[in-house]
mmCIF file of C-alpha atoms in Angstrom:
data_model
loop_
_atom_site.group_PDB
_atom_site.id
_atom_site.type_symbol
_atom_site.label_atom_id
_atom_site.label_comp_id
_atom_site.label_asym_id
_atom_site.label_seq_id
_atom_site.Cartn_x
_atom_site.Cartn_y
_atom_site.Cartn_z
ATOM 1 C CA MET A 1081 -2.251 -6.538 -18.562
ATOM 2 C CA PRO A 1082 -1.390 -9.982 -19.994
ATOM 3 C CA THR A 1083 -4.431 -12.112 -20.828
ATOM 4 C CA THR A 1084 -2.702 -15.454 -20.355
ATOM 5 C CA MET A 1085 -2.202 -16.993 -16.935
ATOM 6 C CA ASN A 1086 1.129 -18.307 -15.630
ATOM 7 C CA LYS A 1087 1.691 -21.054 -13.072
ATOM 8 C CA ALA A 1088 3.276 -20.814 -9.627
ATOM 9 C CA ARG A 1089 3.621 -23.327 -6.803
ATOM 10 C CA VAL A 1090 3.093 -22.509 -3.136
ATOM 11 C CA ILE A 1091 6.344 -23.266 -1.274
ATOM 12 C CA ALA A 1092 5.728 -21.654 2.144
ATOM 13 C CA VAL A 1093 2.787 -20.453 4.248
ATOM 14 C CA LYS A 1094 2.518 -18.729 7.631
ATOM 15 C CA PHE A 1095 0.443 -16.198 9.561
ATOM 16 C CA LEU A 1096 1.858 -12.676 9.804
ATOM 17 C CA THR A 1097 -1.002 -11.471 12.014
ATOM 18 C CA PRO A 1098 -4.168 -13.125 13.315
ATOM 19 C CA THR A 1099 -5.980 -12.026 10.138
ATOM 20 C CA VAL A 1100 -3.225 -12.016 7.485
ATOM 21 C CA ARG A 1101 -1.729 -15.143 5.949
ATOM 22 C CA TRP A 1102 1.572 -14.961 4.033
ATOM 23 C CA PHE A 1103 2.447 -17.084 1.006
ATOM 24 C CA LYS A 1104 5.664 -17.616 -0.907
ATOM 25 C CA LEU A 1105 5.228 -18.878 -4.461
ATOM 26 C CA GLU A 1106 7.754 -20.153 -6.966
ATOM 27 C CA ALA A 1107 7.289 -19.593 -10.687
ATOM 28 C CA PRO A 1108 9.975 -21.683 -12.405
ATOM 29 C CA ASN A 1109 8.969 -20.634 -15.925
ATOM 30 C CA SER A 1110 9.275 -16.911 -15.216
ATOM 31 C CA ALA A 1111 12.289 -16.099 -17.418
ATOM 32 C CA ARG A 1112 10.298 -13.717 -19.624
ATOM 33 C CA GLN A 1113 8.209 -12.210 -16.843
ATOM 34 C CA ARG A 1114 8.759 -9.388 -14.417
ATOM 35 C CA PHE A 1115 6.757 -7.196 -12.116
ATOM 36 C CA TYR A 1116 7.440 -3.726 -10.781
ATOM 37 C CA ALA A 1117 7.352 -2.727 -7.121
ATOM 38 C CA GLY A 1118 3.815 -1.631 -6.301
ATOM 39 C CA GLN A 1119 2.029 -3.867 -8.790
ATOM 40 C CA TRP A 1120 -0.549 -6.548 -8.039
ATOM 41 C CA LEU A 1121 -1.600 -9.836 -9.565
ATOM 42 C CA ASP A 1122 -4.766 -11.726 -10.428
ATOM 43 C CA LEU A 1123 -4.739 -15.106 -8.697
ATOM 44 C CA GLN A 1124 -7.108 -17.834 -9.877
ATOM 45 C CA ILE A 1125 -8.363 -20.427 -7.428
ATOM 46 C CA PRO A 1126 -7.746 -23.991 -8.735
ATOM 47 C CA GLY A 1127 -10.757 -25.686 -10.300
ATOM 48 C CA SER A 1128 -12.881 -22.529 -10.407
ATOM 49 C CA ASP A 1129 -13.337 -19.189 -12.142
ATOM 50 C CA ILE A 1130 -12.795 -17.309 -8.871
ATOM 51 C CA ILE A 1131 -10.049 -14.679 -9.080
ATOM 52 C CA GLY A 1132 -8.609 -12.574 -6.279
ATOM 53 C CA GLY A 1133 -6.398 -9.513 -6.681
ATOM 54 C CA TYR A 1134 -3.396 -9.169 -4.352
ATOM 55 C CA SER A 1135 -0.339 -6.923 -4.303
ATOM 56 C CA MET A 1136 3.103 -8.464 -4.096
ATOM 57 C CA CYS A 1137 4.884 -7.674 -0.830
ATOM 58 C CA SER A 1138 8.269 -8.913 -2.017
ATOM 59 C CA SER A 1139 10.946 -7.238 -4.078
ATOM 60 C CA PRO A 1140 10.955 -7.538 -7.882
ATOM 61 C CA MET A 1141 14.688 -8.209 -7.643
ATOM 62 C CA GLU A 1142 13.977 -11.348 -5.613
ATOM 63 C CA PHE A 1143 11.674 -12.562 -8.386
ATOM 64 C CA GLU A 1144 14.286 -11.879 -11.046
ATOM 65 C CA LYS A 1145 16.956 -13.658 -9.006
ATOM 66 C CA SER A 1146 15.130 -16.712 -7.659
ATOM 67 C CA CYS A 1147 11.724 -16.821 -9.409
ATOM 68 C CA VAL A 1148 9.790 -16.387 -6.161
ATOM 69 C CA PHE A 1149 7.273 -13.795 -5.033
ATOM 70 C CA GLU A 1150 5.315 -13.239 -1.843
ATOM 71 C CA LEU A 1151 1.733 -12.313 -1.002
ATOM 72 C CA ALA A 1152 0.041 -11.408 2.283
ATOM 73 C CA VAL A 1153 -3.702 -12.021 2.151
ATOM 74 C CA LYS A 1154 -6.129 -10.594 4.691
ATOM 75 C CA LEU A 1155 -9.060 -12.772 5.702
ATOM 76 C CA SER A 1156 -12.373 -11.505 4.323
ATOM 77 C CA ASP A 1157 -15.657 -12.835 3.014
ATOM 78 C CA HIS A 1158 -14.394 -12.647 -0.576
ATOM 79 C CA PRO A 1159 -14.337 -16.262 -1.873
ATOM 80 C CA ALA A 1160 -10.705 -16.056 -2.994
ATOM 81 C CA ALA A 1161 -9.469 -14.682 0.340
ATOM 82 C CA THR A 1162 -11.497 -17.263 2.257
ATOM 83 C CA TRP A 1163 -9.995 -20.068 0.142
ATOM 84 C CA MET A 1164 -6.472 -18.729 0.623
ATOM 85 C CA HIS A 1165 -6.978 -18.819 4.396
ATOM 86 C CA THR A 1166 -8.817 -22.123 4.733
ATOM 87 C CA GLU A 1167 -7.628 -24.372 1.912
ATOM 88 C CA CYS A 1168 -4.431 -23.129 0.256
ATOM 89 C CA SER A 1169 -1.369 -25.130 1.324
ATOM 90 C CA VAL A 1170 2.228 -25.885 0.381
ATOM 91 C CA GLY A 1171 2.560 -27.766 -2.896
ATOM 92 C CA MET A 1172 -0.554 -26.384 -4.570
ATOM 93 C CA GLU A 1173 -0.234 -24.867 -8.031
ATOM 94 C CA LEU A 1174 -1.999 -21.564 -8.690
ATOM 95 C CA SER A 1175 -2.543 -19.520 -11.856
ATOM 96 C CA TYR A 1176 -1.599 -15.838 -11.872
ATOM 97 C CA ARG A 1177 -0.891 -12.806 -14.050
ATOM 98 C CA PHE A 1178 0.758 -9.533 -13.099
ATOM 99 C CA GLY A 1179 -0.977 -6.183 -13.577
ATOM 100 C CA GLY A 1180 -1.328 -2.670 -12.215
ATOM 101 C CA GLU A 1181 -0.564 0.797 -13.540
ATOM 102 C CA VAL A 1182 0.834 2.344 -10.329
ATOM 103 C CA TYR A 1183 4.370 1.251 -9.535
ATOM 104 C CA LEU A 1184 7.895 2.487 -8.888
ATOM 105 C CA ASP A 1185 10.059 3.321 -11.878
ATOM 106 C CA ASP A 1186 13.135 1.620 -10.466
ATOM 107 C CA ASN A 1187 15.555 2.887 -13.080
ATOM 108 C CA ASN A 1188 18.619 4.191 -11.219
ATOM 109 C CA SER A 1189 18.453 7.594 -12.885
ATOM 110 C CA SER A 1190 14.774 7.909 -11.912
ATOM 111 C CA VAL A 1191 15.375 7.171 -8.218
ATOM 112 C CA ALA A 1192 18.608 9.121 -7.742
ATOM 113 C CA GLY A 1193 18.172 12.354 -5.823
ATOM 114 C CA LYS A 1194 14.489 11.803 -5.118
ATOM 115 C CA SER A 1195 12.585 11.891 -1.851
ATOM 116 C CA TYR A 1196 9.885 9.275 -1.303
ATOM 117 C CA LEU A 1197 6.950 9.496 1.081
ATOM 118 C CA LEU A 1198 5.295 6.090 1.439
ATOM 119 C CA ILE A 1199 1.945 5.893 3.222
ATOM 120 C CA ALA A 1200 0.203 2.629 4.115
ATOM 121 C CA GLY A 1201 -2.959 1.660 5.938
ATOM 122 C CA GLY A 1202 -3.583 -1.908 7.093
ATOM 123 C CA VAL A 1203 -2.854 -4.567 4.502
ATOM 124 C CA GLY A 1204 -2.057 -1.708 2.121
ATOM 125 C CA ILE A 1205 1.501 -2.115 3.395
ATOM 126 C CA ASN A 1206 1.970 -4.924 0.853
ATOM 127 C CA PRO A 1207 2.794 -2.868 -2.287
ATOM 128 C CA ILE A 1208 4.350 -0.130 -0.156
ATOM 129 C CA TYR A 1209 6.781 -2.619 1.418
ATOM 130 C CA SER A 1210 7.652 -3.901 -2.057
ATOM 131 C CA ILE A 1211 8.382 -0.322 -3.166
ATOM 132 C CA LEU A 1212 10.449 0.320 -0.039
ATOM 133 C CA GLN A 1213 12.588 -2.762 -0.675
ATOM 134 C CA ALA A 1214 13.212 -1.639 -4.259
ATOM 135 C CA ILE A 1215 14.199 1.904 -3.283
ATOM 136 C CA VAL A 1216 16.731 0.899 -0.617
ATOM 137 C CA THR A 1217 18.769 -1.010 -3.212
ATOM 138 C CA LYS A 1218 19.507 2.340 -4.884
ATOM 139 C CA THR A 1219 21.746 5.222 -3.838
ATOM 140 C CA ASN A 1220 21.195 8.925 -3.176
ATOM 141 C CA PHE A 1221 17.584 8.904 -2.011
ATOM 142 C CA SER A 1222 15.502 9.926 1.011
ATOM 143 C CA LEU A 1223 12.618 7.782 2.208
ATOM 144 C CA LYS A 1224 9.967 8.138 4.910
ATOM 145 C CA LEU A 1225 7.236 5.629 5.710
ATOM 146 C CA LEU A 1226 4.013 6.427 7.576
ATOM 147 C CA TYR A 1227 2.207 3.170 8.402
ATOM 148 C CA SER A 1228 -1.160 2.875 10.135
ATOM 149 C CA ALA A 1229 -2.935 -0.218 11.481
ATOM 150 C CA LYS A 1230 -5.634 -0.896 14.041
ATOM 151 C CA THR A 1231 -3.400 -2.527 16.653
ATOM 152 C CA GLN A 1232 0.227 -3.489 17.233
ATOM 153 C CA GLU A 1233 -0.384 -7.115 16.278
ATOM 154 C CA GLU A 1234 -1.880 -6.033 12.943
ATOM 155 C CA LEU A 1235 1.321 -4.214 11.918
ATOM 156 C CA MET A 1236 3.154 -6.260 9.308
ATOM 157 C CA PHE A 1237 6.864 -6.394 8.416
ATOM 158 C CA CYS A 1238 7.879 -4.166 11.356
ATOM 159 C CA LYS A 1239 10.918 -6.259 12.256
ATOM 160 C CA GLU A 1240 12.130 -6.267 8.652
ATOM 161 C CA ILE A 1241 11.517 -2.538 8.227
ATOM 162 C CA ASN A 1242 13.301 -1.668 11.476
ATOM 163 C CA THR A 1243 16.260 -3.794 10.368
ATOM 164 C CA LEU A 1244 16.437 -1.844 7.098
ATOM 165 C CA ILE A 1245 16.490 1.409 9.072
ATOM 166 C CA GLU A 1246 19.649 0.257 10.872
ATOM 167 C CA SER A 1247 21.545 -0.054 7.578
ATOM 168 C CA HIS A 1248 19.913 2.847 5.718
ATOM 169 C CA PRO A 1249 20.088 6.128 7.667
ATOM 170 C CA GLN A 1250 18.150 7.893 4.909
ATOM 171 C CA LEU A 1251 15.096 5.746 5.801
ATOM 172 C CA SER A 1252 12.723 6.623 8.667
ATOM 173 C CA VAL A 1253 9.320 5.321 9.783
ATOM 174 C CA LYS A 1254 6.408 6.282 12.006
ATOM 175 C CA TYR A 1255 3.729 3.801 13.065
ATOM 176 C CA PHE A 1256 0.147 4.741 13.957
ATOM 177 C CA LEU A 1257 -2.318 2.550 15.878
ATOM 178 C CA THR A 1258 -5.929 3.624 15.408
ATOM 179 C CA GLU A 1259 -7.449 1.171 17.907
ATOM 180 C CA ALA A 1260 -4.551 0.612 20.296
ATOM 181 C CA SER A 1261 -5.246 -1.517 23.359
ATOM 182 C CA ASP A 1262 -3.684 -1.507 26.814
ATOM 183 C CA THR A 1263 -1.762 -4.658 25.887
ATOM 184 C CA ASP A 1264 0.037 -3.130 22.876
ATOM 185 C CA GLN A 1265 3.788 -3.040 23.494
ATOM 186 C CA HIS A 1266 5.587 -0.341 21.544
ATOM 187 C CA ASP A 1267 9.055 -1.008 20.193
ATOM 188 C CA ALA A 1268 11.393 1.364 22.001
ATOM 189 C CA GLU A 1269 13.422 1.768 18.819
ATOM 190 C CA SER A 1270 10.509 3.019 16.707
ATOM 191 C CA LEU A 1271 8.127 5.957 16.774
ATOM 192 C CA THR A 1272 4.621 4.625 17.437
ATOM 193 C CA PHE A 1273 1.578 6.794 18.050
ATOM 194 C CA ASP A 1274 -1.799 5.700 19.421
ATOM 195 C CA ARG A 1275 -3.860 7.778 17.001
ATOM 196 C CA ARG A 1276 -4.620 8.310 13.340
ATOM 197 C CA MET A 1277 -2.031 10.013 11.178
ATOM 198 C CA ASN A 1278 -3.009 13.564 10.260
ATOM 199 C CA GLU A 1279 -1.999 16.454 8.039
ATOM 200 C CA THR A 1280 0.610 17.620 10.538
ATOM 201 C CA ASP A 1281 2.345 14.229 10.220
ATOM 202 C CA LEU A 1282 2.414 14.608 6.448
ATOM 203 C CA GLN A 1283 3.710 18.161 6.717
ATOM 204 C CA GLU A 1284 6.487 17.083 9.080
ATOM 205 C CA ALA A 1285 7.439 14.233 6.749
ATOM 206 C CA LEU A 1286 7.799 16.643 3.831
ATOM 207 C CA HIS A 1287 9.705 19.234 5.839
ATOM 208 C CA GLY A 1288 13.179 19.936 4.470
ATOM 209 C CA TRP A 1289 12.596 18.209 1.150
ATOM 210 C CA PRO A 1290 12.547 20.077 -2.190
ATOM 211 C CA LEU A 1291 8.895 19.525 -3.066
ATOM 212 C CA ASP A 1292 9.574 19.221 -6.790
ATOM 213 C CA GLN A 1293 11.719 16.136 -6.064
ATOM 214 C CA VAL A 1294 9.088 14.260 -4.022
ATOM 215 C CA ASP A 1295 7.072 11.228 -5.059
ATOM 216 C CA SER A 1296 4.408 9.792 -2.753
ATOM 217 C CA PHE A 1297 2.836 6.335 -2.936
ATOM 218 C CA ILE A 1298 -0.336 5.568 -0.971
ATOM 219 C CA CYS A 1299 -2.156 2.285 -0.371
ATOM 220 C CA GLY A 1300 -4.929 1.655 2.133
ATOM 221 C CA PRO A 1301 -8.683 1.952 2.659
ATOM 222 C CA ASP A 1302 -10.489 4.230 0.230
ATOM 223 C CA ALA A 1303 -11.320 6.889 2.832
ATOM 224 C CA MET A 1304 -7.681 7.053 3.893
ATOM 225 C CA ILE A 1305 -6.487 7.465 0.306
ATOM 226 C CA THR A 1306 -8.940 10.317 -0.256
ATOM 227 C CA SER A 1307 -7.901 12.080 2.944
ATOM 228 C CA VAL A 1308 -4.154 11.736 2.345
ATOM 229 C CA ASP A 1309 -4.470 12.759 -1.311
ATOM 230 C CA THR A 1310 -6.355 15.908 -0.297
ATOM 231 C CA CYS A 1311 -3.799 16.785 2.381
ATOM 232 C CA LEU A 1312 -0.795 16.261 0.112
ATOM 233 C CA LYS A 1313 -2.287 18.516 -2.547
ATOM 234 C CA ARG A 1314 -2.924 21.150 0.115
ATOM 235 C CA LEU A 1315 0.752 20.792 1.049
ATOM 236 C CA GLN A 1316 1.688 21.682 -2.552
ATOM 237 C CA LEU A 1317 2.331 18.282 -4.124
ATOM 238 C CA SER A 1318 0.943 18.032 -7.631
ATOM 239 C CA PRO A 1319 -1.389 15.200 -8.715
ATOM 240 C CA ALA A 1320 1.476 13.800 -10.824
ATOM 241 C CA GLN A 1321 3.518 13.307 -7.634
ATOM 242 C CA ILE A 1322 0.812 11.376 -5.756
ATOM 243 C CA HIS A 1323 0.427 7.737 -6.805
ATOM 244 C CA PHE A 1324 -2.323 5.296 -5.790
ATOM 245 C CA GLU A 1325 -4.880 2.829 -7.085
ATOM 246 C CA ARG A 1326 -8.237 2.472 -5.388
ATOM 247 C CA TRP A 1327 -9.493 -0.937 -4.246
ATOM 248 C CA THR A 1328 -12.633 -2.115 -5.995
#
């Protein structure tokens, strides 16, 4: 990971959910930089030594084209997350550096002919959504997303994902709500289940795919990663096909 910090300016802010705030940042001096879908960055709070780690939720191609990247930060008691929710605003300049060893190899020859199973829990959708956006720019692939959140209002990027499904028939998604309430309104166009995803869901997602051509990316709470990793191995995926980094 680079040791030097780069500069980016906040150009847009909004809430995606009641607990997740979205930021768009512009890095005008990014000509020699790049990030890969699935990576994260260290973000330093101005005037302090406080650093928070957040995954990009935007496409690397957008960064290469327009020098902008996006973050979605969940409110927590971590000082960096608290500052991002209570003090960060448009016009502020932040220091950052890209990092992360788990990401999509977006070379066309690497993606072609592959099947991708993407699995996200909560705010873990951030790097998974970045990976999804990178894959759909390629050809000759299959892609399934299993996405779990507590409630309907905590699901992020659903509208954007459902729009991608309309133009990419090789993409499908299932949503899972672990603490669904009576007020949750399910989108008639999507498959939404009021329960946790389980091994049967993973088995059904893999059905019909040549297992030696599958790559799976997982991001979510630690217990979820452990459970999904165990299930996928039981379903005959090798460790080399299962990609994740644990939150620390």
